[in-house]
Short mmCIF file of N, CA and C in Angstrom, two decimals:
data_model
loop_
_atom_site.label_atom_id
_atom_site.label_comp_id
_atom_site.label_asym_id
_atom_site.label_seq_id
_atom_site.Cartn_x
_atom_site.Cartn_y
_atom_site.Cartn_z
N UNK A 164 1.11 -1.35 0.24
CA UNK A 164 0.13 0.13 0.17
C UNK A 164 0.90 1.24 0.42
N UNK A 165 -0.07 2.34 -0.65
CA UNK A 165 0.76 3.83 -0.55
C UNK A 165 -0.38 4.78 -0.12
N UNK A 166 -0.30 5.39 0.23
CA UNK A 166 -1.03 6.50 1.31
C UNK A 166 -1.37 7.67 0.01
N UNK A 167 -2.30 8.72 -0.74
CA UNK A 167 -2.21 9.63 -1.47
C UNK A 167 -3.40 10.90 -0.74
N UNK A 168 -3.53 11.79 -0.58
CA UNK A 168 -4.17 12.34 -0.16
C UNK A 168 -4.74 13.62 -1.33
N UNK A 169 -6.24 13.07 -1.60
CA UNK A 169 -7.29 13.90 -2.39
C UNK A 169 -7.56 15.24 -2.06
N UNK A 170 -7.73 16.52 -2.65
CA UNK A 170 -8.30 17.44 -2.17
C UNK A 170 -9.50 17.58 -2.43
N UNK A 171 -10.54 17.12 -1.95
CA UNK A 171 -12.61 17.28 -2.81
C UNK A 171 -13.32 18.33 -2.00
N UNK A 172 -13.77 18.78 -2.23
CA UNK A 172 -14.82 19.24 -1.75
C UNK A 172 -15.47 19.18 -0.70
N UNK A 173 -15.09 17.91 0.55
CA UNK A 173 -15.23 17.81 1.14
C UNK A 173 -14.16 17.58 2.14
N UNK A 174 -13.02 18.06 1.63
CA UNK A 174 -12.22 18.92 2.49
C UNK A 174 -11.03 17.30 1.80
N UNK A 175 -9.74 17.17 3.02
CA UNK A 175 -8.68 16.22 2.03
C UNK A 175 -9.47 14.55 2.70
N UNK A 176 -9.11 13.97 1.40
CA UNK A 176 -9.01 12.30 1.34
C UNK A 176 -8.03 12.01 1.49
N UNK A 177 -7.95 10.47 2.63
CA UNK A 177 -6.48 10.23 2.11
C UNK A 177 -7.01 8.89 1.36
N UNK A 178 -6.64 8.26 0.07
CA UNK A 178 -7.00 7.38 -0.22
C UNK A 178 -5.66 6.03 -0.26
N UNK A 179 -5.89 5.02 -0.27
CA UNK A 179 -4.98 4.18 -0.61
C UNK A 179 -4.84 3.25 -1.43
N UNK A 180 -3.48 3.12 -1.95
CA UNK A 180 -3.49 2.54 -3.30
C UNK A 180 -2.47 0.84 -3.32
N UNK A 181 -3.33 -0.14 -3.30
CA UNK A 181 -2.55 -1.34 -3.14
C UNK A 181 -1.92 -1.66 -4.48
N UNK A 182 -0.68 -2.01 -4.81
CA UNK A 182 -0.39 -2.49 -5.95
C UNK A 182 0.72 -3.91 -5.52
N UNK A 183 0.94 -4.42 -6.55
CA UNK A 183 1.71 -5.29 -6.59
C UNK A 183 2.64 -5.65 -7.95
N UNK A 184 3.70 -5.85 -7.36
CA UNK A 184 5.10 -5.91 -8.55
C UNK A 184 5.88 -7.63 -8.84
N UNK A 185 5.98 -7.81 -9.99
CA UNK A 185 6.78 -8.59 -10.25
C UNK A 185 8.32 -8.12 -9.88
N UNK A 186 9.27 -8.70 -8.87
CA UNK A 186 10.51 -8.31 -8.54
C UNK A 186 11.60 -8.62 -9.68
N UNK A 187 10.99 -9.51 -10.76
CA UNK A 187 11.84 -10.13 -11.67
C UNK A 187 12.24 -9.34 -12.72
N UNK A 188 10.74 -8.94 -13.03
CA UNK A 188 10.46 -8.06 -14.37
C UNK A 188 10.58 -6.60 -13.98
N UNK A 189 10.21 -6.11 -12.46
CA UNK A 189 9.62 -4.73 -12.04
C UNK A 189 8.08 -4.32 -12.81
N UNK A 190 7.71 -5.40 -13.41
CA UNK A 190 5.90 -4.99 -14.13
C UNK A 190 5.49 -4.95 -12.59
N UNK A 191 4.43 -3.70 -12.68
CA UNK A 191 3.42 -3.38 -11.93
C UNK A 191 1.86 -3.15 -11.96
N UNK A 192 1.43 -3.53 -11.39
CA UNK A 192 -0.11 -3.34 -11.42
C UNK A 192 -0.60 -2.82 -10.32
N UNK A 193 -1.72 -2.03 -10.61
CA UNK A 193 -2.78 -1.70 -9.85
C UNK A 193 -4.06 -2.18 -8.93
N UNK A 194 -3.54 -3.10 -7.59
CA UNK A 194 -4.97 -4.27 -7.45
C UNK A 194 -6.29 -3.10 -6.88
N UNK A 195 -5.99 -2.40 -6.17
CA UNK A 195 -6.82 -1.80 -5.76
C UNK A 195 -6.83 -0.39 -5.18
N UNK A 196 -7.84 0.54 -5.54
CA UNK A 196 -7.73 1.86 -4.67
C UNK A 196 -8.63 1.98 -3.91
N UNK A 197 -8.82 2.39 -2.78
CA UNK A 197 -10.06 2.77 -1.93
C UNK A 197 -9.51 3.59 -0.66
N UNK A 198 -10.60 4.42 -0.02
CA UNK A 198 -11.15 5.29 0.78
C UNK A 198 -10.52 4.38 2.15
N UNK A 199 -11.44 3.66 2.41
CA UNK A 199 -11.04 3.08 4.06
C UNK A 199 -11.56 1.24 3.38
N UNK A 200 -10.30 0.78 2.94
CA UNK A 200 -10.18 -0.74 2.94
C UNK A 200 -10.69 -1.38 3.73
N UNK A 201 -11.00 -2.72 3.82
CA UNK A 201 -11.55 -3.46 4.75
C UNK A 201 -11.16 -4.88 4.62
N UNK A 202 -11.68 -6.12 5.31
CA UNK A 202 -11.29 -7.17 4.85
C UNK A 202 -11.94 -7.96 3.97
N UNK A 203 -13.27 -7.70 3.45
CA UNK A 203 -14.33 -8.15 2.25
C UNK A 203 -13.65 -7.61 1.34
N UNK A 204 -13.19 -6.17 1.10
CA UNK A 204 -12.32 -5.51 -0.31
C UNK A 204 -10.75 -6.05 0.11
N UNK A 205 -10.25 -6.78 1.11
CA UNK A 205 -9.05 -6.86 0.40
C UNK A 205 -9.19 -8.74 0.26
N UNK A 206 -10.44 -9.52 0.06
CA UNK A 206 -10.44 -10.84 0.09
C UNK A 206 -10.77 -11.02 -1.65
N UNK A 207 -11.40 -9.90 -1.69
CA UNK A 207 -11.69 -9.42 -3.49
C UNK A 207 -10.53 -9.41 -3.87
N UNK A 208 -9.95 -8.46 -3.57
CA UNK A 208 -8.60 -8.27 -4.38
C UNK A 208 -7.88 -9.66 -4.04
N UNK A 209 -7.56 -10.58 -3.31
CA UNK A 209 -6.55 -11.40 -3.41
C UNK A 209 -7.48 -12.21 -4.66
N UNK A 210 -8.61 -12.63 -4.42
CA UNK A 210 -9.57 -13.28 -5.61
C UNK A 210 -9.01 -12.77 -6.92
N UNK A 211 -9.00 -11.19 -7.11
CA UNK A 211 -8.89 -10.92 -8.35
C UNK A 211 -7.50 -11.22 -9.18
N UNK A 212 -6.44 -11.06 -7.81
CA UNK A 212 -4.71 -11.80 -7.67
C UNK A 212 -4.51 -13.16 -8.68
N UNK A 213 -5.51 -13.63 -7.82
CA UNK A 213 -4.84 -15.27 -8.06
C UNK A 213 -5.86 -15.98 -8.74
N UNK A 214 -6.91 -15.05 -9.57
CA UNK A 214 -7.74 -15.56 -10.44
C UNK A 214 -6.80 -16.36 -11.70
N UNK A 215 -7.55 -17.67 -11.98
CA UNK A 215 -6.36 -18.56 -13.02
C UNK A 215 -6.51 -18.11 -14.46
N UNK A 216 -6.71 -16.96 -15.14
CA UNK A 216 -7.27 -16.58 -16.57
C UNK A 216 -6.27 -15.44 -16.67
N UNK A 217 -6.73 -13.94 -15.75
CA UNK A 217 -6.35 -12.97 -15.68
C UNK A 217 -5.49 -12.77 -14.71
N UNK A 218 -4.98 -12.97 -13.26
CA UNK A 218 -4.99 -12.64 -12.24
C UNK A 218 -3.44 -12.47 -12.15
N UNK A 219 -2.65 -11.39 -11.87
CA UNK A 219 -1.39 -10.94 -11.79
C UNK A 219 -0.46 -11.62 -10.93
N UNK A 220 -0.83 -12.22 -10.40
CA UNK A 220 -0.10 -13.78 -9.79
C UNK A 220 -0.17 -15.08 -10.08
N UNK A 221 -1.13 -15.24 -11.53
CA UNK A 221 -0.33 -16.60 -12.17
C UNK A 221 0.16 -16.66 -12.12
N UNK A 222 0.57 -18.35 -11.70
CA UNK A 222 2.67 -18.78 -12.08
C UNK A 222 2.84 -18.16 -11.11
N UNK A 223 2.77 -17.48 -10.48
CA UNK A 223 3.63 -16.83 -9.03
C UNK A 223 3.27 -17.96 -7.63
N UNK A 224 4.42 -17.85 -7.13
CA UNK A 224 4.40 -18.61 -5.99
C UNK A 224 4.60 -17.87 -4.56
N UNK A 225 5.04 -17.15 -4.36
CA UNK A 225 5.82 -16.05 -3.32
C UNK A 225 4.72 -14.56 -3.99
N UNK A 226 4.03 -14.55 -2.44
CA UNK A 226 3.89 -12.59 -2.51
C UNK A 226 4.60 -12.46 -1.23
N UNK A 227 5.55 -11.28 -1.18
CA UNK A 227 6.00 -10.52 -0.36
C UNK A 227 5.30 -9.31 0.53
N UNK A 228 4.86 -9.34 1.47
CA UNK A 228 3.70 -8.67 1.76
C UNK A 228 4.28 -7.65 3.37
N UNK A 229 3.71 -6.22 3.72
CA UNK A 229 4.36 -5.99 4.96
C UNK A 229 3.17 -6.49 5.67
N UNK A 230 3.56 -6.09 7.45
CA UNK A 230 2.83 -6.56 7.97
C UNK A 230 1.57 -5.51 8.58
N UNK A 231 0.91 -5.17 7.60
CA UNK A 231 -0.51 -4.70 7.35
C UNK A 231 -1.24 -5.27 8.21
N UNK A 232 -2.29 -4.80 8.74
CA UNK A 232 -3.01 -5.69 9.40
C UNK A 232 -4.13 -5.98 8.51
N UNK A 233 -4.27 -5.36 7.36
CA UNK A 233 -5.02 -5.54 6.08
C UNK A 233 -4.70 -6.90 5.55
N UNK A 234 -3.77 -7.45 5.59
CA UNK A 234 -3.67 -8.62 5.09
C UNK A 234 -4.00 -9.35 5.59
N UNK A 235 -5.29 -10.15 6.46
CA UNK A 235 -5.64 -10.64 7.28
C UNK A 235 -5.41 -12.33 6.38
N UNK A 236 -5.67 -13.13 7.83
CA UNK A 236 -5.62 -14.96 7.20
C UNK A 236 -6.68 -14.93 6.33
N UNK A 237 -7.88 -14.77 6.24
CA UNK A 237 -8.44 -15.02 5.19
C UNK A 237 -7.90 -14.59 4.21
N UNK A 238 -7.51 -13.07 3.53
CA UNK A 238 -6.52 -12.65 2.79
C UNK A 238 -5.68 -13.58 2.33
N UNK A 239 -4.47 -14.50 3.49
CA UNK A 239 -3.64 -15.43 2.75
C UNK A 239 -3.85 -16.33 2.18
N UNK A 240 -5.30 -16.91 2.85
CA UNK A 240 -5.99 -18.13 2.52
C UNK A 240 -6.10 -18.58 1.51
N UNK A 241 -6.89 -17.25 0.92
CA UNK A 241 -7.25 -17.07 -0.77
C UNK A 241 -5.77 -17.28 -1.52
N UNK A 242 -4.60 -16.45 -1.01
CA UNK A 242 -3.53 -16.53 -2.16
C UNK A 242 -3.18 -17.75 -1.90
N UNK A 243 -3.48 -18.65 -0.85
CA UNK A 243 -2.75 -20.08 -0.86
C UNK A 243 -3.69 -21.19 -1.28
N UNK A 244 -5.01 -20.68 -1.51
CA UNK A 244 -5.46 -21.34 -2.30
C UNK A 244 -5.38 -21.22 -3.56
N UNK A 245 -5.03 -20.24 -3.65
CA UNK A 245 -4.62 -19.86 -5.68
C UNK A 245 -2.73 -20.33 -5.89
N UNK A 246 -2.31 -21.02 -4.68
CA UNK A 246 -0.74 -21.45 -5.11
C UNK A 246 0.25 -20.63 -4.22
N UNK A 247 -0.15 -19.41 -3.92
CA UNK A 247 0.83 -18.69 -3.85
C UNK A 247 1.33 -18.17 -2.02
N UNK A 248 2.45 -18.60 -1.74
CA UNK A 248 2.70 -18.25 -0.14
C UNK A 248 3.46 -17.14 0.25
N UNK A 249 2.47 -16.35 1.26
CA UNK A 249 2.62 -14.96 1.57
C UNK A 249 3.19 -14.91 2.56
N UNK A 250 4.71 -14.32 2.15
CA UNK A 250 5.99 -13.47 2.77
C UNK A 250 6.06 -12.63 3.34
N UNK A 251 5.94 -12.57 4.73
CA UNK A 251 5.27 -11.25 5.68
C UNK A 251 7.46 -11.03 5.90
N UNK A 252 7.55 -9.25 5.61
CA UNK A 252 8.76 -8.61 5.65
C UNK A 252 8.83 -8.66 6.93
N UNK A 253 10.17 -8.64 7.64
CA UNK A 253 10.66 -8.55 9.07
C UNK A 253 10.26 -7.17 9.32
N UNK A 254 10.00 -6.96 10.81
CA UNK A 254 9.40 -5.83 11.07
C UNK A 254 10.32 -4.89 10.81
N UNK A 255 10.09 -3.12 10.41
CA UNK A 255 10.85 -2.27 10.55
C UNK A 255 12.07 -2.73 9.53
N UNK A 256 11.91 -3.67 7.91
CA UNK A 256 12.67 -4.12 7.62
C UNK A 256 12.50 -3.36 5.76
N UNK A 257 12.25 -1.94 5.83
CA UNK A 257 11.86 -1.79 4.26
C UNK A 257 12.66 -2.34 3.18
N UNK A 258 14.31 -2.78 3.89
CA UNK A 258 14.81 -3.04 2.21
C UNK A 258 14.71 -4.32 2.34
N UNK A 259 13.82 -5.29 3.03
CA UNK A 259 13.68 -6.65 2.44
C UNK A 259 12.66 -6.63 1.20
N UNK A 260 12.18 -4.96 1.04
CA UNK A 260 10.76 -4.95 -0.37
C UNK A 260 11.33 -4.00 -0.71
N UNK A 261 12.68 -3.69 -1.20
CA UNK A 261 13.47 -2.50 -1.92
C UNK A 261 12.79 -2.25 -3.05
N UNK A 262 12.22 -2.80 -4.07
CA UNK A 262 12.14 -2.88 -5.24
C UNK A 262 10.43 -2.32 -4.99
N UNK A 263 9.61 -2.47 -4.34
CA UNK A 263 8.25 -1.72 -4.60
C UNK A 263 8.61 -0.71 -3.03
N UNK A 264 9.33 -0.62 -2.52
CA UNK A 264 9.79 0.45 -1.95
C UNK A 264 9.88 1.84 -3.05
N UNK A 265 10.90 1.27 -3.70
CA UNK A 265 11.48 2.45 -4.60
C UNK A 265 10.43 2.45 -6.04
N UNK A 266 9.49 1.96 -6.57
CA UNK A 266 8.55 1.94 -7.08
C UNK A 266 7.44 3.32 -6.73
N UNK A 267 6.78 3.28 -5.12
CA UNK A 267 6.44 4.09 -4.34
C UNK A 267 7.33 5.33 -4.33
N UNK A 268 8.22 5.59 -3.81
CA UNK A 268 8.90 6.15 -3.89
C UNK A 268 9.03 7.19 -5.56
N UNK A 269 9.24 6.38 -6.91
CA UNK A 269 9.14 6.95 -7.95
C UNK A 269 7.67 7.33 -8.12
N UNK A 270 6.94 6.64 -8.16
CA UNK A 270 5.71 7.58 -8.48
C UNK A 270 4.77 8.91 -7.67
N UNK A 271 5.57 8.60 -6.29
CA UNK A 271 5.16 9.91 -5.55
C UNK A 271 6.08 11.21 -6.03
N UNK A 272 7.05 10.83 -6.54
CA UNK A 272 8.02 12.07 -6.60
C UNK A 272 8.40 12.70 -7.90
N UNK A 273 7.73 11.62 -9.11
CA UNK A 273 8.23 11.68 -10.98
C UNK A 273 6.40 12.37 -10.68
N UNK A 274 5.35 12.35 -10.07
CA UNK A 274 3.94 11.91 -10.31
C UNK A 274 3.02 12.57 -9.66
N UNK A 275 2.53 11.93 -8.38
CA UNK A 275 1.84 12.49 -7.22
C UNK A 275 1.98 13.33 -7.23
N UNK A 276 3.03 13.87 -6.24
CA UNK A 276 3.25 15.03 -5.11
C UNK A 276 3.51 16.06 -5.95
N UNK A 277 2.93 16.21 -7.74
CA UNK A 277 3.53 17.77 -8.35
C UNK A 277 1.89 17.57 -8.78
N UNK A 278 0.31 17.08 -8.44
CA UNK A 278 -0.08 17.67 -9.03
C UNK A 278 -1.59 17.44 -7.18
N UNK A 279 -2.23 18.50 -7.62
CA UNK A 279 -3.52 18.38 -6.77
C UNK A 279 -4.31 17.88 -7.36
N UNK A 280 -4.48 16.51 -6.81
CA UNK A 280 -5.96 15.60 -7.58
C UNK A 280 -7.18 16.12 -6.56
N UNK A 281 -8.53 16.39 -7.20
CA UNK A 281 -9.63 16.16 -6.47
C UNK A 281 -10.84 15.00 -6.69
N UNK A 282 -10.50 13.79 -7.22
CA UNK A 282 -11.58 13.29 -7.27
C UNK A 282 -10.53 11.51 -7.82
N UNK A 283 -11.21 10.17 -7.49
CA UNK A 283 -10.89 9.41 -7.45
C UNK A 283 -10.39 9.36 -9.32
N UNK A 284 -11.48 9.48 -10.10
CA UNK A 284 -10.88 9.55 -11.07
C UNK A 284 -9.36 9.44 -12.05
N UNK A 285 -9.50 11.27 -11.43
CA UNK A 285 -8.12 11.78 -11.62
C UNK A 285 -7.04 10.84 -11.00
N UNK A 286 -7.20 10.43 -9.48
CA UNK A 286 -6.28 9.26 -9.39
C UNK A 286 -5.88 8.34 -10.10
N UNK A 287 -6.81 7.54 -10.57
CA UNK A 287 -7.08 6.32 -11.49
C UNK A 287 -6.35 7.15 -12.80
N UNK A 288 -6.24 7.93 -13.67
CA UNK A 288 -6.11 8.50 -14.56
C UNK A 288 -4.73 8.80 -14.66
N UNK A 289 -4.12 9.52 -13.42
CA UNK A 289 -2.80 9.38 -13.50
C UNK A 289 -2.45 7.84 -12.95
N UNK A 290 -2.35 7.75 -12.31
CA UNK A 290 -2.02 6.40 -11.76
C UNK A 290 -1.52 5.53 -13.36
N UNK A 291 -2.84 5.52 -14.23
CA UNK A 291 -2.75 4.33 -16.12
C UNK A 291 -1.74 5.18 -16.37
N UNK A 292 -1.33 6.80 -16.08
CA UNK A 292 -0.03 7.12 -17.26
C UNK A 292 0.77 7.43 -16.52
N UNK A 293 0.94 7.22 -15.49
CA UNK A 293 2.63 6.81 -14.34
C UNK A 293 2.98 5.10 -15.17
N UNK A 294 2.09 4.45 -15.02
CA UNK A 294 2.22 3.25 -15.07
C UNK A 294 2.59 2.62 -16.76
N UNK A 295 2.11 3.02 -17.63
CA UNK A 295 2.39 3.29 -19.08
C UNK A 295 3.66 3.98 -19.43
N UNK A 296 3.78 4.95 -18.22
CA UNK A 296 5.57 5.26 -18.93
C UNK A 296 6.28 4.41 -17.86
N UNK A 297 6.14 4.22 -17.16
CA UNK A 297 7.25 3.14 -15.93
C UNK A 297 6.96 1.99 -16.55
N UNK A 298 6.46 1.24 -17.87
CA UNK A 298 6.54 -0.05 -18.19
C UNK A 298 7.20 0.04 -19.94
N UNK A 299 6.92 0.90 -20.42
CA UNK A 299 7.10 1.41 -21.88
C UNK A 299 8.23 2.15 -22.31
N UNK A 300 8.46 3.22 -21.01
CA UNK A 300 9.35 4.42 -21.73
C UNK A 300 10.10 4.77 -20.78
N UNK A 301 10.07 4.58 -19.04
CA UNK A 301 11.54 4.69 -18.18
C UNK A 301 12.83 3.48 -18.25
N UNK A 302 13.19 4.58 -18.05
CA UNK A 302 14.68 3.57 -18.29
C UNK A 302 14.90 3.17 -16.70
N UNK A 303 15.21 1.82 -16.27
CA UNK A 303 15.29 1.18 -15.27
C UNK A 303 16.98 1.08 -15.06
N UNK A 304 17.04 1.46 -13.83
CA UNK A 304 18.72 1.65 -13.92
C UNK A 304 19.16 0.11 -13.50
N UNK A 305 17.72 -0.42 -12.42
CA UNK A 305 18.19 -1.77 -12.13
C UNK A 305 18.83 -3.02 -12.92
N UNK A 306 17.89 -2.53 -13.92
CA UNK A 306 17.41 -3.40 -14.85
C UNK A 306 18.43 -3.27 -16.21
N UNK A 307 19.17 -2.06 -16.30
CA UNK A 307 19.53 -1.48 -17.63
C UNK A 307 18.61 -1.00 -18.43
N UNK A 308 17.29 -1.38 -18.57
CA UNK A 308 16.85 -0.62 -20.13
C UNK A 308 15.19 -0.72 -19.62
N UNK A 309 14.77 -0.57 -20.65
CA UNK A 309 13.12 -0.07 -20.18
C UNK A 309 12.40 -1.77 -19.86
N UNK A 310 11.39 -1.62 -19.16
CA UNK A 310 10.89 -2.72 -18.35
C UNK A 310 9.83 -3.73 -20.22
N UNK A 311 9.01 -3.01 -20.83
CA UNK A 311 8.78 -3.63 -22.07
C UNK A 311 8.65 -2.23 -22.90
N UNK A 312 9.69 -1.99 -23.80
CA UNK A 312 10.02 -1.12 -25.13
C UNK A 312 8.96 -0.78 -25.90
N UNK A 313 7.98 -0.40 -26.51
CA UNK A 313 7.37 0.70 -27.28
C UNK A 313 8.47 -0.44 -28.90
N UNK A 314 7.49 -1.15 -29.24
CA UNK A 314 8.14 -0.99 -30.96
C UNK A 314 8.02 -0.12 -31.83
N UNK A 315 7.80 1.29 -32.05
CA UNK A 315 7.92 2.33 -32.19
C UNK A 315 9.05 2.74 -32.42
N UNK A 316 9.95 2.50 -31.36
CA UNK A 316 10.98 3.44 -30.87
C UNK A 316 11.97 2.30 -30.49
N UNK A 317 13.43 2.44 -30.54
CA UNK A 317 14.16 1.78 -30.48
C UNK A 317 15.45 1.96 -31.25
N UNK A 318 15.11 2.64 -32.54
CA UNK A 318 16.35 2.41 -33.40
C UNK A 318 17.41 2.85 -33.04
N UNK A 319 18.62 2.59 -33.70
CA UNK A 319 19.87 3.01 -33.20
C UNK A 319 20.16 4.70 -33.92
N UNK A 320 19.36 5.30 -34.99
CA UNK A 320 19.74 6.18 -35.75
C UNK A 320 18.55 6.59 -36.40
N UNK A 321 18.51 7.76 -36.07
CA UNK A 321 17.23 8.57 -36.78
C UNK A 321 16.37 9.64 -35.91
N UNK A 322 14.91 9.92 -36.46
CA UNK A 322 15.15 11.38 -35.54
C UNK A 322 14.72 10.62 -34.03
N UNK A 323 14.93 11.66 -33.58
CA UNK A 323 14.88 11.61 -31.32
C UNK A 323 12.98 12.52 -31.08
N UNK A 324 12.22 11.31 -30.34
CA UNK A 324 10.93 12.50 -30.68
C UNK A 324 10.50 12.21 -29.23
N UNK A 325 10.58 13.33 -28.61
CA UNK A 325 9.58 13.35 -26.92
C UNK A 325 8.41 12.85 -26.47
N UNK A 326 8.51 12.33 -25.76
CA UNK A 326 6.84 11.14 -25.48
C UNK A 326 6.65 12.34 -24.20
N UNK A 327 5.58 12.68 -23.56
CA UNK A 327 5.33 14.02 -23.14
C UNK A 327 3.79 13.20 -22.89
N UNK A 328 3.89 13.17 -21.50
CA UNK A 328 2.35 12.30 -19.87
C UNK A 328 2.63 13.94 -19.60
N UNK A 329 0.78 13.30 -19.25
CA UNK A 329 0.40 14.42 -17.85
C UNK A 329 0.72 16.14 -17.93
N UNK A 330 0.49 16.48 -19.12
CA UNK A 330 0.50 17.66 -19.78
C UNK A 330 2.45 18.18 -19.85
N UNK A 331 3.51 17.05 -19.89
CA UNK A 331 5.03 17.27 -19.76
C UNK A 331 5.29 17.31 -18.37
N UNK A 332 4.59 17.04 -17.59
CA UNK A 332 5.40 16.57 -16.36
C UNK A 332 6.48 15.14 -16.30
N UNK A 333 5.77 14.41 -17.21
CA UNK A 333 6.54 13.08 -17.73
C UNK A 333 7.23 13.40 -18.85
N UNK A 334 8.52 12.88 -19.39
CA UNK A 334 8.89 13.42 -20.56
C UNK A 334 10.02 12.67 -20.57
N UNK A 335 10.03 11.48 -21.73
CA UNK A 335 10.46 10.46 -21.97
C UNK A 335 11.32 11.20 -23.64
N UNK A 336 12.41 10.27 -23.78
CA UNK A 336 13.07 10.71 -25.33
C UNK A 336 13.85 9.25 -26.03
N UNK A 337 12.82 9.32 -27.39
CA UNK A 337 13.61 8.16 -27.84
C UNK A 337 13.60 8.55 -29.16
N UNK A 338 14.36 6.95 -30.35
CA UNK A 338 14.41 7.47 -31.41
C UNK A 338 13.40 6.35 -32.00
N UNK A 339 12.77 7.22 -33.22
CA UNK A 339 12.35 6.41 -33.85
C UNK A 339 12.75 4.71 -34.71
N UNK A 340 11.84 4.32 -34.42
CA UNK A 340 12.13 3.24 -35.20
C UNK A 340 11.74 3.30 -36.73
N UNK A 341 12.45 3.01 -37.63
CA UNK A 341 12.30 2.81 -39.79
C UNK A 341 10.79 2.48 -39.86
#
């Protein structure tokens, strides 16, 4: 989870964003956004993640979790039924899940902290745009490459184009493929 405050007509509202990451590929998916996540919502998220056809955890054996109380026994049982073992991090050990911590820092620093969002639809839009940038345009130093480069980019020579997202907040530069 990470949290983000939105400035709404009812005042500041805290939203919790649940995401999952494949630590090998660094691929990230938003598993859910909620103002008040509870056990029932978390059980549905677990069912979605372990879905045999479209679940993010399909084919995965482990899920590293922090010690948030929302990761209940029922949540972990659904994961187990889907063939995924929940592995809790040690207490006060953020380096045990360093890739996830780095993603949270990046999404907040590069995007969310520079915007004043006023509703959940805006938050979802910004996260969708950021994830598209994160997966297809952003260089990942740990990997030494883009996670899933777009076919239209990647030429060795040729015209350099600037791809802008979120009104120019996110920019990337690529060579157009011939």
